[in-house]
XYZ file of C-alpha atoms in Angstrom:
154
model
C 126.736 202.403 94.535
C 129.041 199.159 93.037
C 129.999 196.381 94.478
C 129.624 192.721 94.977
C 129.148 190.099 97.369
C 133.146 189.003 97.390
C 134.130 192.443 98.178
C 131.917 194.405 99.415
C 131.228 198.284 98.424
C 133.620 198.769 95.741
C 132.663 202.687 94.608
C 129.660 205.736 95.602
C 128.984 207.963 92.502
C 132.085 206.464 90.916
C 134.184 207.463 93.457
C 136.401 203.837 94.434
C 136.429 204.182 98.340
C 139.659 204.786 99.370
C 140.463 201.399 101.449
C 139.341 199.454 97.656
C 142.420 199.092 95.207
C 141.089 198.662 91.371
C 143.014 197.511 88.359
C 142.363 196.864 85.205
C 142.744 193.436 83.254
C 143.390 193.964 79.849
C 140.916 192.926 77.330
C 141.648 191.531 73.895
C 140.231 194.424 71.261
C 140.062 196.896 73.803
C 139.398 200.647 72.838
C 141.023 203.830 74.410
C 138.557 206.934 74.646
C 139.795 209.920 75.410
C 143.028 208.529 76.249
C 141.403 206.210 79.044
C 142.179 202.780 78.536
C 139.088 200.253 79.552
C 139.604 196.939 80.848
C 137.903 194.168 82.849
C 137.897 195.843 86.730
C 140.004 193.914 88.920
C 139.424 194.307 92.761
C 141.430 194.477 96.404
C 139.280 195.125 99.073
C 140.666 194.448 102.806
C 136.671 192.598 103.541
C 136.545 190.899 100.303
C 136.916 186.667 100.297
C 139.914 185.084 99.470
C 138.434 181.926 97.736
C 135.336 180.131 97.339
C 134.550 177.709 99.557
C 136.175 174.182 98.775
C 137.315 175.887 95.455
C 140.495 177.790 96.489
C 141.801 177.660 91.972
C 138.650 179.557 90.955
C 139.514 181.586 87.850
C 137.923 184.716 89.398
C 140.816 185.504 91.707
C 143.923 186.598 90.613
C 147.258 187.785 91.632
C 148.754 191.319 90.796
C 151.725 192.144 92.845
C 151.548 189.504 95.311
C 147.849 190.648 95.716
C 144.521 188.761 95.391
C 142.310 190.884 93.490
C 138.488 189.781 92.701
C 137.800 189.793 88.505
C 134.097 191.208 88.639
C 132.954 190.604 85.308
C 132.736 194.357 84.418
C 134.170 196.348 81.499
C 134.845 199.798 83.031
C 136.765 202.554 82.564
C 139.566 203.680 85.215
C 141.056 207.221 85.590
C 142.573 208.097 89.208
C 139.904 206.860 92.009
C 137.267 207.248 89.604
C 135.869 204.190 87.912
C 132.881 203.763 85.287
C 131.248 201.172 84.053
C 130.900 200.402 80.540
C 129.427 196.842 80.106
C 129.761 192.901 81.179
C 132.160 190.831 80.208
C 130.376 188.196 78.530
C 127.148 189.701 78.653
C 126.686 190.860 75.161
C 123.063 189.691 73.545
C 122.769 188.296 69.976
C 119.288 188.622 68.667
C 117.231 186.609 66.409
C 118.662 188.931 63.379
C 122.209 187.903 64.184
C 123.203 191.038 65.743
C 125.319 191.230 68.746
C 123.860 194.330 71.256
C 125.442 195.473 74.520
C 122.640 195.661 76.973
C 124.901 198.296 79.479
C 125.775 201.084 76.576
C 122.066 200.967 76.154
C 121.046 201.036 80.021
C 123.719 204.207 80.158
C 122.125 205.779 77.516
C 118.613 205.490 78.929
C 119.907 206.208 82.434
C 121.054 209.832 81.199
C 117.874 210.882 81.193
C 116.817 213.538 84.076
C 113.996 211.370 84.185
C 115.504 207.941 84.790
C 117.173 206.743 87.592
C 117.670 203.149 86.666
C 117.171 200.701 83.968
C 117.545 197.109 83.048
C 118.118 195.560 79.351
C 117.325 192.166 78.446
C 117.238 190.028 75.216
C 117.013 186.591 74.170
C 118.219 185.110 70.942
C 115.229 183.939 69.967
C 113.621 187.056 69.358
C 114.532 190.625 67.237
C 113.667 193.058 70.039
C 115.107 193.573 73.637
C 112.960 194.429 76.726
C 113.974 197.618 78.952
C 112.532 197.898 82.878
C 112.680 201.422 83.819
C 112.794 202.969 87.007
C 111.451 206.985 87.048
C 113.713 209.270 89.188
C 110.618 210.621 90.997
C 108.795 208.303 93.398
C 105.112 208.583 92.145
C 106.174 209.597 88.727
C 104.294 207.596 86.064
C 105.076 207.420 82.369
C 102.637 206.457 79.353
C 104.046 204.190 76.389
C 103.927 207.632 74.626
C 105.937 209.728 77.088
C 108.341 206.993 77.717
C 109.028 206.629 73.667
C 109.834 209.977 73.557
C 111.975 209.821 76.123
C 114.029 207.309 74.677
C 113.858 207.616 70.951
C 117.254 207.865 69.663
């Protein structure tokens, strides 16, 4: 499930719900893959807010064809009604070493596993390592630190 508070569900299983229009914002740098361009996601829901309260010239609203779409933050992919998520704008974590690491490419990665349904990656810049939380697919499944390196050793 995505979505957000200003607009509600936005996509199930990366399927946009078909009363949600999504754009994409072009990004400077940005990469096509497979001929699919990426972009910050843009969003037109008919539920979502129209401003923030006593802040109608917030930045986060914009208009595309006489439109007001939400700018969620996200770096995603869009190709017909289906949308994925790549990473956050502005999100990216530089570590003590100087090194700049996207904590969703690594989340995705870890999140293929049959044996993951969820995970979260954080950093801080003061330190060389990042810090995962991990949720198992299978309610009552538990993991040692061995079986969960294996698991993600790439």
């Amino acid at each position: 499930m995505y979505g957000c508070r200003e607009c509600g569900n936005i996509a199930k299983n990366g399927i946009i719900h078909s009363t949600v229009d999504v754009k994409l914002l072009p990004i400077e740098n940005s990469q096509i893959f497979d001929g699919i361009k990426q972009g910050e996601i843009c969003v037109h829901s008919p539920i979502m807010i129209q401003n923030y309260w006593n802040n109608e010239n917030n930045s986060s609203f914009i208009k595309i064809d006489g439109k007001s779409y939400y700018k969620t933050g996200d770096i995603g992919q869009l190709e017909g009604k289906t949308i994925k998520i790549l990473d956050r704008s502005g999100m990216m974590i530089r570590n003590s070493m100087g090194e700049w690491i996207s904590p969703v490419k690594i989340e995705n990665i870890i999140e293929q596993l049959k044996e993951i349904s969820s995970a979260f990656v954080m950093g801080h810049s003061n330190y060389s390592y990042l810090i995962a939380i991990i949720c198992p697919s299978q309610f009552g499944l538990t993991l040692n630190d061995i079986e969960m390196l294996q698991l993600i050793r790439f």
